[in-house]
């Protein structure tokens, strides 16, 4: 049995029902309202009333593809019946859009608002028709908040434009407010540990926790204020405010209760949401020992240290096993990943499951996956003697070592079939090939590369650049027939306290390890997104002395990183720019050519290149001198830049030759485009030499092409254009 947490307040909210913004089918007995002659005249002059809502504020209200649903929608149905006028929805995308629509008189009123001094400038407020408390949602392991002073100095999220933000700012200045776009976004930041808590209404917070964050977040306390919800009417319609007040006061108590019961039910639950179910406890009784396949060569996740298994994943699984009541055994096995997956599916096997795995569609069909508990960015690691590598496209013509059977390797093979790939048995082997110079680069797990470099196992590698691939998440995994195991692992992980998380991390990423590294590597380790660590955060008051030192180091590293980034950007720009014309140089053009060729090869799309030569340029240099020749090159470059399309790339190929790369352009279109450029140059008056002409050689991609064959065809076409008298376009299809 796992330990119980303290009393947990959960708000159980119903999924929005089939009820919509309409009068209920059964006729309700509602009292008749006596309106004044002025109010009757106002209503007679209105065919209908228009309302603006918060389109994403369940369970209060939501715009569900044009259908108005939620608690306030039910109240609007009551108002329709009492007032005798239809109310239609004025659709907006966000709450801030609704506020602006109200200010500009595009709708008559806002459905549900709290009164604040700022809003009084443009709204009249009716009597409240609903009341709620403001509560604070935090991570599950945070202490209960008995006093608002308990959260002073912590980062608290509020939704931008909500009254709660204005209220906290005015009444609790010591709270550090962070504005977010939505409640869901704020709770996600709390779950990831980037915010201490999120303040919003009890019903809405409870709804979101119930939908997505059971076992990760809880309601930890409330602010000492009842939050009144009113209708917000445009200031130029005081009669409508009076009409709504009469309608609100006429609603019978049983109707209020009916609406409330449709959408919100608040209960106190004494159970830990991470407590094991009867089925999970029965699973552990039947399977008291779970054997985890453990590799010897993936530090810091799993490896052999001093003759024993060790690593971050080992520590987590061991702690989860202790807290949930099963025994974890670690079976050393270094077979390739595909073979390990096959082993999990046979009846008699060497191990029951893996410590973790990356989920994809094919694997999800074969196995049961749990939560992500570790994560790392996919980076390019190169030998330190290799030149500048800014992305995967810079690896054309080089070889890359990657692990056989890994998801990242499959991505790379799919996306970059023309780059030479060497598949290795494991990550360490791939990294050692790069370290020894037998391979140029490794693409994959940053954490392993950092750890091995920091501990001295690798001396000749460097982190070169990020890739376009998203972070890779390591998830709990179990045989398909054992879904209970992934659920047990999930619950065990969520039950780990912040202090326990911190101890495990410090064991593998301590300051002593960081001291061995340079700033660049330290930064990579610190921001390498190694541990997702579910939805926990560490209380500000409990941060240790070592953590404070690390914070100062982070600040110092941030400044160093910014300075290095600026310098690197300057160096990178210099490395790809022709100094005379400011256009791309040949090195950059070759990179773009490789990228465009790769894209066309993969998707069977067409593109064209245009080789351009300034006619009789030698005569310009001989007649006017090289300085004038340089000015001509600059003028010509500016003319090209002003006349090519945004999708095109132009650069100086060499001397008086230029190259234009035209994506998604077939031969006929490229030839027409070249003719337009040729005519533009012919009619241009240059400052010192007046008239010039240019010649074009055009080549378009064919399935049998290589980069070299395309450039060669364009060059041949250019030579033919010059042979035919210059000032013309020749295309070689």
XYZ file of C-alpha atoms in Angstrom:
733
model
C 0.000 0.000 0.000
C 1.244 3.472 -0.804
C 1.108 6.134 1.926
C -1.987 8.305 2.054
C -1.587 11.978 1.303
C -3.309 14.611 3.432
C -6.939 15.518 2.874
C -7.358 16.144 -0.819
C -10.066 18.478 -2.018
C -11.247 17.435 -5.426
C -13.896 19.179 -7.386
C -15.827 16.613 -9.338
C -17.406 18.233 -12.332
C -19.568 16.624 -14.900
C -18.542 16.543 -18.537
C -20.762 19.044 -20.259
C -23.982 17.326 -21.007
C -26.204 17.317 -24.032
C -27.936 20.412 -22.665
C -27.267 23.394 -24.861
C -28.122 27.028 -25.009
C -31.842 26.540 -25.365
C -34.922 26.404 -23.214
C -35.331 22.935 -21.746
C -37.912 20.732 -23.405
C -40.137 20.531 -20.347
C -41.926 23.786 -19.548
C -40.760 25.227 -16.243
C -43.098 27.329 -14.114
C -41.319 30.668 -13.981
C -42.834 33.788 -12.438
C -44.037 36.618 -14.630
C -41.965 39.793 -14.392
C -43.547 43.231 -14.341
C -41.421 45.540 -16.457
C -41.708 49.332 -16.490
C -43.005 51.082 -19.635
C -39.432 52.171 -20.403
C -38.167 48.582 -20.099
C -40.999 47.299 -22.276
C -40.197 49.931 -24.893
C -36.521 48.922 -24.798
C -37.364 45.243 -25.314
C -39.848 46.017 -28.095
C -37.092 47.820 -29.990
C -34.737 44.808 -29.708
C -35.294 41.825 -31.976
C -32.807 39.864 -29.873
C -29.960 40.309 -27.409
C -26.357 39.380 -28.175
C -23.963 37.910 -25.628
C -20.173 37.556 -25.574
C -18.660 34.727 -23.543
C -15.323 33.215 -22.622
C -15.111 30.504 -25.315
C -12.906 28.227 -23.161
C -14.064 28.436 -19.535
C -15.666 25.167 -18.591
C -17.764 24.278 -16.715
C -19.093 27.854 -16.865
C -19.190 28.271 -20.611
C -17.702 27.230 -23.904
C -18.200 27.915 -27.584
C -18.379 24.342 -28.869
C -18.176 24.945 -32.636
C -20.825 27.644 -32.456
C -22.897 25.887 -29.805
C -23.059 27.718 -26.475
C -22.819 25.213 -23.598
C -22.123 25.367 -19.886
C -23.533 26.724 -16.659
C -24.049 30.264 -17.981
C -25.758 28.879 -21.105
C -28.383 27.336 -18.838
C -28.837 30.691 -17.123
C -29.208 32.402 -20.511
C -32.019 29.946 -21.305
C -33.722 31.039 -18.089
C -33.226 34.706 -18.971
C -34.745 34.094 -22.417
C -37.835 32.571 -20.815
C -38.165 35.343 -18.227
C -37.437 38.313 -20.514
C -39.161 36.985 -23.604
C -36.358 37.800 -26.031
C -33.970 35.394 -27.788
C -30.308 35.675 -26.839
C -27.797 34.785 -29.522
C -24.072 34.135 -29.209
C -21.565 36.577 -30.692
C -18.633 34.238 -31.407
C -15.077 35.142 -30.411
C -11.870 33.139 -30.137
C -10.642 34.298 -26.700
C -11.873 36.055 -23.577
C -9.863 39.150 -24.454
C -11.595 39.187 -27.847
C -14.947 39.108 -26.044
C -13.944 42.029 -23.827
C -12.940 44.061 -26.885
C -16.195 43.139 -28.643
C -18.131 44.386 -25.620
C -16.187 47.652 -25.536
C -16.878 48.227 -29.237
C -20.621 47.488 -28.770
C -20.574 44.389 -30.963
C -22.483 42.530 -28.265
C -24.959 43.797 -25.676
C -23.454 42.136 -22.634
C -20.862 39.751 -21.201
C -22.400 36.623 -19.733
C -20.307 36.182 -16.597
C -17.964 38.743 -15.077
C -16.646 39.737 -11.685
C -16.869 43.410 -10.839
C -13.571 45.306 -10.708
C -12.680 49.023 -10.750
C -11.182 48.693 -14.220
C -14.288 47.068 -15.670
C -16.583 49.711 -14.156
C -15.202 52.104 -16.764
C -17.124 50.363 -19.550
C -19.642 48.010 -17.890
C -22.698 48.142 -15.644
C -22.989 45.125 -13.339
C -26.166 43.282 -12.455
C -26.836 41.636 -9.146
C -24.739 38.443 -8.807
C -26.388 35.246 -10.001
C -23.591 32.852 -9.021
C -20.942 32.752 -6.279
C -17.621 30.928 -6.148
C -14.352 30.886 -4.236
C -10.939 31.688 -5.621
C -8.644 28.724 -5.004
C -4.989 27.884 -5.501
C -3.992 24.748 -7.424
C -0.495 23.360 -6.786
C 1.503 20.195 -7.267
C 0.218 17.201 -5.337
C 3.127 17.231 -2.888
C 2.978 20.892 -1.962
C 1.877 21.681 1.607
C -1.642 22.898 2.310
C -1.949 26.672 2.205
C -3.610 27.988 5.357
C -2.648 31.620 4.870
C -2.078 33.664 1.747
C 1.274 34.732 3.198
C 2.417 31.127 2.732
C 2.790 31.728 -1.004
C 4.469 35.142 -0.871
C 7.511 35.250 -3.126
C 6.364 32.295 -5.231
C 5.350 32.510 -8.893
C 1.573 32.265 -9.165
C -0.237 32.014 -12.479
C -3.359 33.996 -13.391
C -5.232 34.130 -16.693
C -4.548 37.306 -18.652
C -7.580 39.602 -18.612
C -9.369 37.793 -15.759
C -10.539 39.750 -12.715
C -8.530 37.444 -10.468
C -5.330 38.958 -11.845
C -6.431 42.493 -10.970
C -7.661 41.344 -7.541
C -4.400 39.641 -6.575
C -2.278 42.483 -7.905
C -4.220 45.031 -5.820
C -4.608 43.001 -2.635
C -1.526 40.775 -2.506
C 1.438 42.755 -3.879
C 3.976 40.261 -2.468
C 2.741 37.502 -4.776
C 4.748 37.237 -7.996
C 2.106 37.103 -10.742
C 2.734 35.344 -14.054
C 0.049 35.919 -16.696
C -0.924 32.970 -18.894
C -3.265 32.714 -21.867
C -5.580 30.102 -20.372
C -6.233 28.114 -17.218
C -5.152 24.947 -18.997
C -1.811 26.497 -19.933
C -1.302 27.674 -16.347
C -2.042 24.265 -14.840
C 0.349 22.692 -17.342
C 3.099 25.043 -16.110
C 2.282 24.091 -12.515
C 2.461 20.406 -13.426
C 5.881 20.948 -15.022
C 7.172 22.863 -12.003
C 7.485 26.206 -13.794
C 4.841 27.828 -11.575
C 4.225 27.246 -7.865
C 0.478 27.484 -8.307
C -2.471 28.729 -10.321
C -5.322 30.897 -8.992
C -8.818 30.631 -10.453
C -12.376 29.781 -9.477
C -13.079 26.583 -7.617
C -15.362 25.114 -10.270
C -13.060 25.766 -13.226
C -9.916 24.571 -11.454
C -11.679 21.455 -10.230
C -13.003 20.740 -13.712
C -9.553 20.898 -15.310
C -7.918 18.807 -12.566
C -10.641 16.199 -12.911
C -10.175 16.084 -16.689
C -6.391 16.009 -16.978
C -4.435 16.280 -13.737
C -5.744 13.668 -11.295
C -2.709 12.442 -9.369
C -0.559 15.421 -10.376
C -2.277 18.544 -9.042
C -4.545 19.413 -6.140
C -6.454 22.366 -4.712
C -4.236 23.474 -1.831
C -6.139 26.447 -0.430
C -8.473 29.329 -1.115
C -8.371 33.098 -0.931
C -10.470 34.815 1.726
C -13.093 36.172 -0.598
C -16.327 35.028 -2.189
C -16.240 35.723 -5.927
C -19.517 37.104 -7.295
C -20.453 36.475 -10.919
C -22.723 39.014 -12.615
C -23.885 39.937 -16.087
C -21.763 42.775 -17.486
C -23.925 45.161 -19.535
C -22.639 47.899 -21.831
C -22.767 51.229 -20.007
C -25.034 52.817 -22.586
C -27.823 50.300 -21.811
C -28.894 50.932 -18.176
C -32.396 49.633 -18.899
C -30.929 46.233 -19.813
C -29.153 46.124 -16.447
C -32.474 46.750 -14.722
C -34.180 44.072 -16.838
C -31.519 41.472 -15.991
C -31.726 42.310 -12.271
C -35.451 41.592 -12.309
C -34.824 38.316 -14.166
C -32.074 37.247 -11.748
C -34.234 37.970 -8.701
C -37.153 36.083 -10.253
C -35.255 32.792 -10.702
C -36.593 30.280 -8.151
C -34.083 28.653 -5.805
C -34.810 25.214 -7.253
C -33.808 26.497 -10.709
C -30.499 27.789 -9.335
C -29.925 24.374 -7.776
C -30.883 22.569 -10.973
C -28.341 24.548 -13.018
C -25.678 24.055 -10.368
C -26.300 20.317 -10.191
C -26.047 20.040 -13.972
C -22.479 21.290 -13.991
C -20.768 21.317 -10.605
C -20.643 18.924 -7.712
C -18.106 19.580 -4.975
C -17.002 16.803 -2.666
C -14.201 16.090 -0.257
C -12.257 12.966 -1.108
C -10.064 11.463 1.580
C -8.370 9.020 -0.752
C -4.987 9.385 -2.353
C -5.551 9.420 -6.147
C -2.303 7.472 -6.426
C -3.507 4.691 -4.133
C -3.376 1.328 -5.862
C -6.671 -0.157 -6.975
C -7.796 -3.651 -6.001
C -6.817 -4.896 -9.467
C -3.337 -3.389 -9.130
C -2.846 -4.854 -5.655
C -3.965 -8.228 -6.986
C -1.433 -7.896 -9.821
C 1.385 -7.367 -7.310
C 0.242 -10.390 -5.284
C 0.456 -12.514 -8.437
C 3.703 -10.886 -9.632
C 5.691 -9.939 -6.526
C 8.939 -9.762 -8.542
C 9.261 -7.745 -11.761
C 12.429 -8.285 -13.841
C 13.633 -5.175 -15.671
C 15.981 -5.516 -18.619
C 19.017 -3.324 -17.882
C 21.735 -2.312 -20.330
C 25.333 -1.952 -19.221
C 26.201 0.965 -21.469
C 23.707 3.849 -21.187
C 24.981 6.163 -18.469
C 23.482 8.027 -16.660
C 20.193 6.161 -17.246
C 21.328 2.541 -16.869
C 24.826 1.066 -16.763
C 27.254 -0.962 -14.681
C 29.273 0.894 -12.055
C 31.740 -0.890 -9.773
C 30.249 -4.228 -10.775
C 26.659 -3.229 -9.957
C 23.755 -1.839 -11.958
C 23.345 1.893 -11.498
C 21.725 4.918 -13.063
C 18.898 7.402 -12.935
C 16.278 4.950 -14.224
C 17.493 2.270 -11.784
C 17.044 4.666 -8.853
C 13.541 5.633 -9.933
C 12.349 2.069 -10.517
C 13.852 0.970 -7.176
C 12.037 3.736 -5.302
C 8.761 3.081 -7.119
C 9.020 -0.624 -6.279
C 9.629 0.184 -2.617
C 6.633 2.540 -2.457
C 4.183 0.294 -4.287
C 5.151 -3.038 -2.771
C 6.810 -5.162 -5.449
C 10.432 -6.265 -5.778
C 12.436 -5.006 -8.745
C 15.174 -7.205 -10.189
C 17.557 -5.826 -12.798
C 18.662 -8.270 -15.498
C 21.751 -7.248 -17.483
C 21.027 -7.655 -21.174
C 22.673 -5.748 -24.040
C 20.903 -7.314 -27.001
C 19.702 -4.848 -29.692
C 16.479 -3.012 -28.969
C 14.328 -4.864 -31.556
C 15.375 -8.190 -30.039
C 14.546 -6.915 -26.551
C 11.037 -6.000 -27.679
C 10.570 -9.473 -29.143
C 11.743 -11.036 -25.868
C 8.991 -9.199 -23.958
C 6.327 -10.926 -26.069
C 7.312 -14.573 -25.533
C 5.924 -16.648 -22.667
C 9.274 -17.793 -21.277
C 11.671 -14.874 -21.270
C 14.820 -13.509 -19.668
C 13.058 -10.407 -18.336
C 9.533 -9.056 -17.957
C 9.874 -5.526 -19.243
C 12.247 -2.633 -19.962
C 13.176 0.223 -17.668
C 11.742 2.663 -20.210
C 11.067 3.079 -23.901
C 10.108 5.637 -26.512
C 6.514 5.344 -27.668
C 5.526 5.303 -31.324
C 2.475 3.994 -33.146
C 3.953 0.581 -33.936
C 5.150 -0.004 -30.379
C 1.870 1.246 -28.891
C 0.091 -1.552 -30.758
C 2.400 -4.150 -29.187
C 2.937 -2.869 -25.632
C 1.320 -0.970 -22.775
C 2.880 2.468 -22.230
C 2.714 4.684 -19.163
C 3.682 8.250 -18.353
C 6.824 9.964 -19.603
C 9.254 10.311 -16.706
C 12.525 11.177 -18.452
C 13.185 13.323 -21.506
C 16.140 14.491 -23.573
C 16.684 16.721 -26.611
C 17.964 15.225 -29.859
C 21.263 16.983 -30.558
C 24.156 16.760 -33.006
C 27.404 15.683 -31.332
C 30.591 15.916 -33.404
C 34.312 15.361 -33.107
C 35.863 18.538 -31.718
C 38.167 18.817 -34.744
C 35.248 19.006 -37.169
C 34.413 22.421 -38.633
C 31.232 24.395 -38.164
C 28.046 22.304 -38.079
C 24.867 24.334 -37.689
C 22.311 21.658 -38.526
C 21.787 18.248 -40.087
C 22.084 19.676 -43.602
C 25.727 20.488 -42.836
C 26.389 16.739 -42.532
C 25.937 15.987 -46.244
C 29.129 14.314 -47.425
C 29.986 13.120 -43.898
C 29.054 9.989 -41.969
C 26.842 9.782 -38.899
C 26.866 7.055 -36.231
C 23.517 6.168 -34.620
C 21.994 3.282 -32.683
C 20.364 0.465 -34.663
C 16.634 0.114 -34.058
C 16.214 3.396 -32.200
C 13.296 5.708 -32.982
C 15.673 8.587 -33.672
C 17.629 6.452 -36.131
C 14.457 5.541 -37.982
C 13.517 9.231 -38.183
C 16.942 10.074 -39.583
C 16.865 7.285 -42.183
C 13.417 8.426 -43.295
C 14.305 12.126 -43.537
C 17.945 12.053 -44.691
C 18.472 8.983 -46.894
C 21.401 10.606 -48.700
C 23.578 11.112 -45.610
C 25.923 8.199 -44.894
C 24.709 6.363 -41.771
C 26.674 3.884 -39.648
C 24.384 1.886 -37.327
C 25.880 0.763 -34.020
C 24.818 -1.698 -31.336
C 24.392 0.993 -28.667
C 24.809 4.682 -27.838
C 28.222 4.366 -26.211
C 29.640 2.667 -29.314
C 28.283 5.457 -31.529
C 29.752 8.176 -29.313
C 33.131 6.437 -29.134
C 33.256 6.289 -32.924
C 32.861 10.077 -32.981
C 35.361 10.519 -30.154
C 37.979 8.447 -32.004
C 37.376 10.185 -35.331
C 35.995 7.077 -37.033
C 32.705 8.893 -37.510
C 32.009 12.586 -37.974
C 28.859 12.946 -35.899
C 26.279 11.344 -33.639
C 22.621 12.407 -33.537
C 20.681 11.488 -30.441
C 20.838 11.434 -26.672
C 22.408 14.612 -25.307
C 22.312 13.396 -21.701
C 24.538 10.376 -22.333
C 27.063 12.421 -24.314
C 27.193 15.070 -21.583
C 27.585 12.536 -18.793
C 30.374 10.619 -20.517
C 32.255 13.816 -21.336
C 31.816 15.173 -17.813
C 33.178 11.963 -16.294
C 36.148 11.828 -18.678
C 34.970 8.847 -20.723
C 34.951 10.972 -23.889
C 37.528 13.685 -24.551
C 37.191 14.627 -28.216
C 33.506 15.438 -28.680
C 31.522 18.656 -28.632
C 27.846 19.548 -28.802
C 27.373 21.110 -32.231
C 23.727 22.038 -32.730
C 20.104 21.105 -32.047
C 18.004 19.217 -34.581
C 14.488 19.787 -35.864
C 13.270 16.798 -33.853
C 11.282 17.323 -30.659
C 12.459 16.043 -27.286
C 12.330 12.279 -26.956
C 10.324 11.094 -23.951
C 11.180 7.930 -22.040
C 7.996 6.233 -20.791
C 7.193 3.324 -18.544
C 6.483 0.209 -20.603
C 5.009 -3.237 -19.938
C 3.764 -6.220 -21.937
C 0.367 -5.607 -23.537
C -1.213 -8.142 -21.187
C 0.052 -6.188 -18.126
C -1.604 -2.733 -18.262
C -1.761 -2.851 -14.465
C 2.035 -2.636 -14.335
C 2.224 0.658 -16.240
C -0.530 2.072 -14.031
C 1.381 0.970 -10.909
C 4.581 2.565 -12.207
C 2.695 5.780 -13.023
C 1.193 6.016 -9.550
C 4.461 5.150 -7.867
C 6.266 7.850 -9.781
C 3.624 10.491 -8.990
C 3.957 9.632 -5.298
C 7.651 10.486 -5.181
C 8.189 13.614 -3.107
C 10.114 16.657 -4.369
C 12.879 15.909 -1.875
C 13.252 12.368 -3.215
C 13.318 13.646 -6.804
C 16.040 16.095 -5.829
C 18.186 13.416 -4.174
C 18.004 11.148 -7.227
C 18.922 13.945 -9.620
C 21.761 15.246 -7.482
C 23.164 11.732 -7.335
C 23.762 11.844 -11.098
C 24.038 15.549 -11.834
C 25.743 17.039 -8.808
C 27.821 20.213 -8.635
C 30.934 18.035 -8.470
C 30.127 16.678 -11.907
C 29.407 20.161 -13.217
C 32.713 21.465 -11.897
C 34.538 19.168 -14.318
C 32.970 20.806 -17.328
C 33.371 24.013 -19.234
C 30.591 26.597 -19.431
C 29.256 25.352 -22.732
C 28.922 21.776 -21.548
C 27.556 22.860 -18.177
C 24.836 24.825 -19.890
C 24.020 21.870 -22.091
C 23.669 19.638 -19.026
C 21.559 22.158 -17.169
C 19.160 22.928 -20.012
C 19.370 19.503 -21.628
C 15.826 18.710 -20.554
C 16.966 15.508 -18.916
C 14.304 14.964 -16.292
C 10.703 15.815 -16.930
C 9.941 14.553 -13.417
C 6.198 14.628 -13.823
C 4.366 17.422 -12.044
C 6.462 18.244 -9.022
C 8.149 21.411 -7.863
C 10.316 22.129 -4.855
C 9.105 24.650 -2.292
C 11.064 27.906 -2.434
C 11.655 27.770 1.297
C 13.175 24.306 1.120
C 15.771 24.979 -1.551
C 19.124 23.832 -0.256
C 22.353 25.754 -0.155
C 23.622 23.729 -3.099
C 20.537 24.666 -5.096
C 21.130 28.368 -4.408
C 24.703 28.032 -5.617
C 23.404 26.351 -8.726
C 20.954 29.200 -9.295
C 23.802 31.716 -9.197
C 25.764 29.550 -11.580
C 22.782 29.462 -13.912
C 22.597 33.264 -13.902
C 26.284 33.496 -14.717
C 25.973 30.867 -17.409
C 22.963 32.628 -18.906
C 24.956 35.800 -19.430
C 27.892 33.846 -20.814
C 25.591 31.929 -23.139
C 23.973 35.131 -24.421
C 27.363 36.644 -25.150
C 28.517 33.505 -26.938
C 25.298 33.331 -28.941
C 25.764 36.891 -30.202
C 29.361 36.169 -31.195
C 28.401 32.879 -32.811
C 25.651 34.601 -34.804
C 28.153 37.182 -36.010
C 30.668 34.502 -36.949
C 28.019 32.409 -38.656
C 26.841 35.381 -40.719
C 30.418 36.115 -41.773
C 30.984 32.485 -42.701
C 28.070 32.403 -45.163
C 28.198 35.927 -46.626
C 30.112 37.297 -49.598
C 31.854 40.364 -48.155
C 31.660 42.463 -51.330
C 28.012 41.987 -52.310
C 26.386 40.954 -49.030
C 24.795 37.978 -50.796
C 25.252 34.385 -49.723
C 28.649 32.955 -50.617
C 29.294 29.698 -52.455
C 29.548 27.723 -49.202
C 26.023 28.729 -48.191
C 24.693 28.188 -51.715
C 26.014 24.631 -51.683
C 24.231 24.054 -48.364
C 20.925 25.355 -49.766
C 21.418 23.284 -52.920
C 21.869 20.152 -50.819
C 18.774 20.927 -48.764
C 16.621 21.627 -51.825
C 17.927 18.534 -53.604
C 17.177 16.402 -50.545
C 13.626 17.798 -50.320
C 12.949 17.170 -54.010
C 14.447 13.683 -53.831
C 12.257 12.810 -50.844
C 8.955 14.309 -52.013
C 9.478 14.011 -55.785
C 9.072 17.764 -56.226
C 10.657 19.985 -58.850
C 12.991 22.927 -58.423
C 15.246 24.892 -60.768
C 18.559 26.707 -60.627
C 19.685 29.674 -62.700
C 23.354 30.390 -63.380
C 23.866 34.092 -64.231
C 26.907 35.760 -65.772
C 27.434 39.502 -66.364
C 28.232 39.903 -70.047
C 31.640 41.431 -70.960
C 32.478 42.070 -67.295
C 36.204 41.871 -68.046
C 35.714 44.865 -70.333
C 34.256 46.810 -67.367
C 37.324 46.073 -65.234
C 39.730 46.862 -68.066
C 37.969 50.120 -69.017
C 36.909 51.548 -65.650
C 39.108 49.708 -63.164
C 38.412 47.088 -60.510
C 36.880 49.555 -58.052
C 34.133 50.401 -60.533
C 33.806 46.682 -61.245
C 33.166 46.114 -57.529
C 30.478 48.821 -57.531
C 28.831 47.154 -60.533
C 28.746 43.827 -58.688
C 27.121 45.538 -55.714
C 24.518 47.314 -57.874
C 23.744 44.102 -59.734
C 23.350 42.210 -56.440
C 20.890 44.798 -55.142
C 18.907 44.615 -58.374
C 18.673 40.825 -58.071
C 17.555 41.027 -54.435
C 14.801 43.482 -55.318
C 13.447 41.359 -58.156
C 13.627 37.721 -57.063
C 10.810 36.043 -55.150
C 10.841 35.642 -51.372
C 11.144 31.870 -51.681
C 14.226 32.092 -53.910
C 17.842 32.038 -52.729
C 20.538 34.030 -54.530
C 24.259 34.174 -53.944
C 27.562 34.934 -55.595
C 28.908 31.764 -57.184
C 32.260 33.292 -58.022
C 33.687 36.299 -59.914
C 30.858 37.827 -61.937
C 28.698 34.686 -61.736
C 25.584 34.381 -59.553
C 23.335 31.434 -58.726
C 19.585 31.563 -58.026
C 17.817 28.548 -56.450
C 14.066 28.468 -57.187
C 11.968 25.991 -55.136
C 8.732 24.537 -56.580
C 9.614 25.913 -60.018
C 9.589 23.848 -63.213
C 11.714 24.516 -66.292
C 9.160 26.635 -68.160
C 8.452 28.826 -65.135
C 12.150 29.237 -64.395
C 12.833 30.197 -68.007
C 10.079 32.852 -67.917
C 11.360 34.179 -64.597
C 14.912 34.385 -65.967
C 13.644 36.305 -68.990
C 11.976 38.851 -66.681
C 15.246 39.352 -64.781
C 17.219 39.609 -68.019
C 14.892 42.314 -69.354
C 15.033 44.197 -66.050
C 18.827 44.332 -66.149
C 18.860 45.365 -69.802
C 16.738 48.471 -69.127
C 18.573 49.468 -65.929
C 21.011 52.399 -66.040
C 23.996 51.668 -63.805
C 25.790 54.606 -62.211
C 29.137 54.530 -63.995
C 28.823 52.092 -66.869
C 25.221 52.826 -67.858
C 23.980 49.685 -69.655
C 24.821 46.050 -68.958
C 23.376 42.717 -69.993
C 23.397 39.268 -68.428
C 23.174 35.690 -69.688
C 21.332 32.782 -68.058
C 21.779 29.027 -67.903
C 18.731 27.274 -66.436
C 18.475 23.655 -65.241
C 15.521 21.905 -63.591
C 15.509 18.848 -61.347
C 15.067 15.433 -62.973
C 14.639 12.145 -61.037
C 18.046 10.856 -62.177
C 19.822 14.084 -61.178
C 22.560 14.691 -58.651
C 23.516 18.133 -57.368
C 26.626 18.030 -59.533
C 24.710 17.072 -62.684
C 22.244 19.937 -62.209
C 24.991 22.514 -61.704
C 26.837 21.084 -64.710
C 23.711 21.397 -66.925
C 23.150 24.981 -65.802
C 26.789 25.768 -66.555
C 26.499 24.189 -70.021
C 23.342 26.199 -70.701
C 25.106 29.393 -69.639
C 28.031 28.624 -71.954
C 25.564 28.073 -74.810
C 23.820 31.385 -74.062
C 27.126 33.228 -74.258
C 28.088 31.374 -77.454
C 24.805 32.421 -79.079
C 25.597 36.101 -78.552
C 24.930 36.705 -74.834
C 21.984 38.635 -73.301
C 19.741 35.591 -73.519
C 18.295 32.663 -71.552
C 19.053 29.021 -72.375
C 17.391 26.174 -70.472
C 18.602 22.571 -70.246
C 15.753 20.317 -69.124
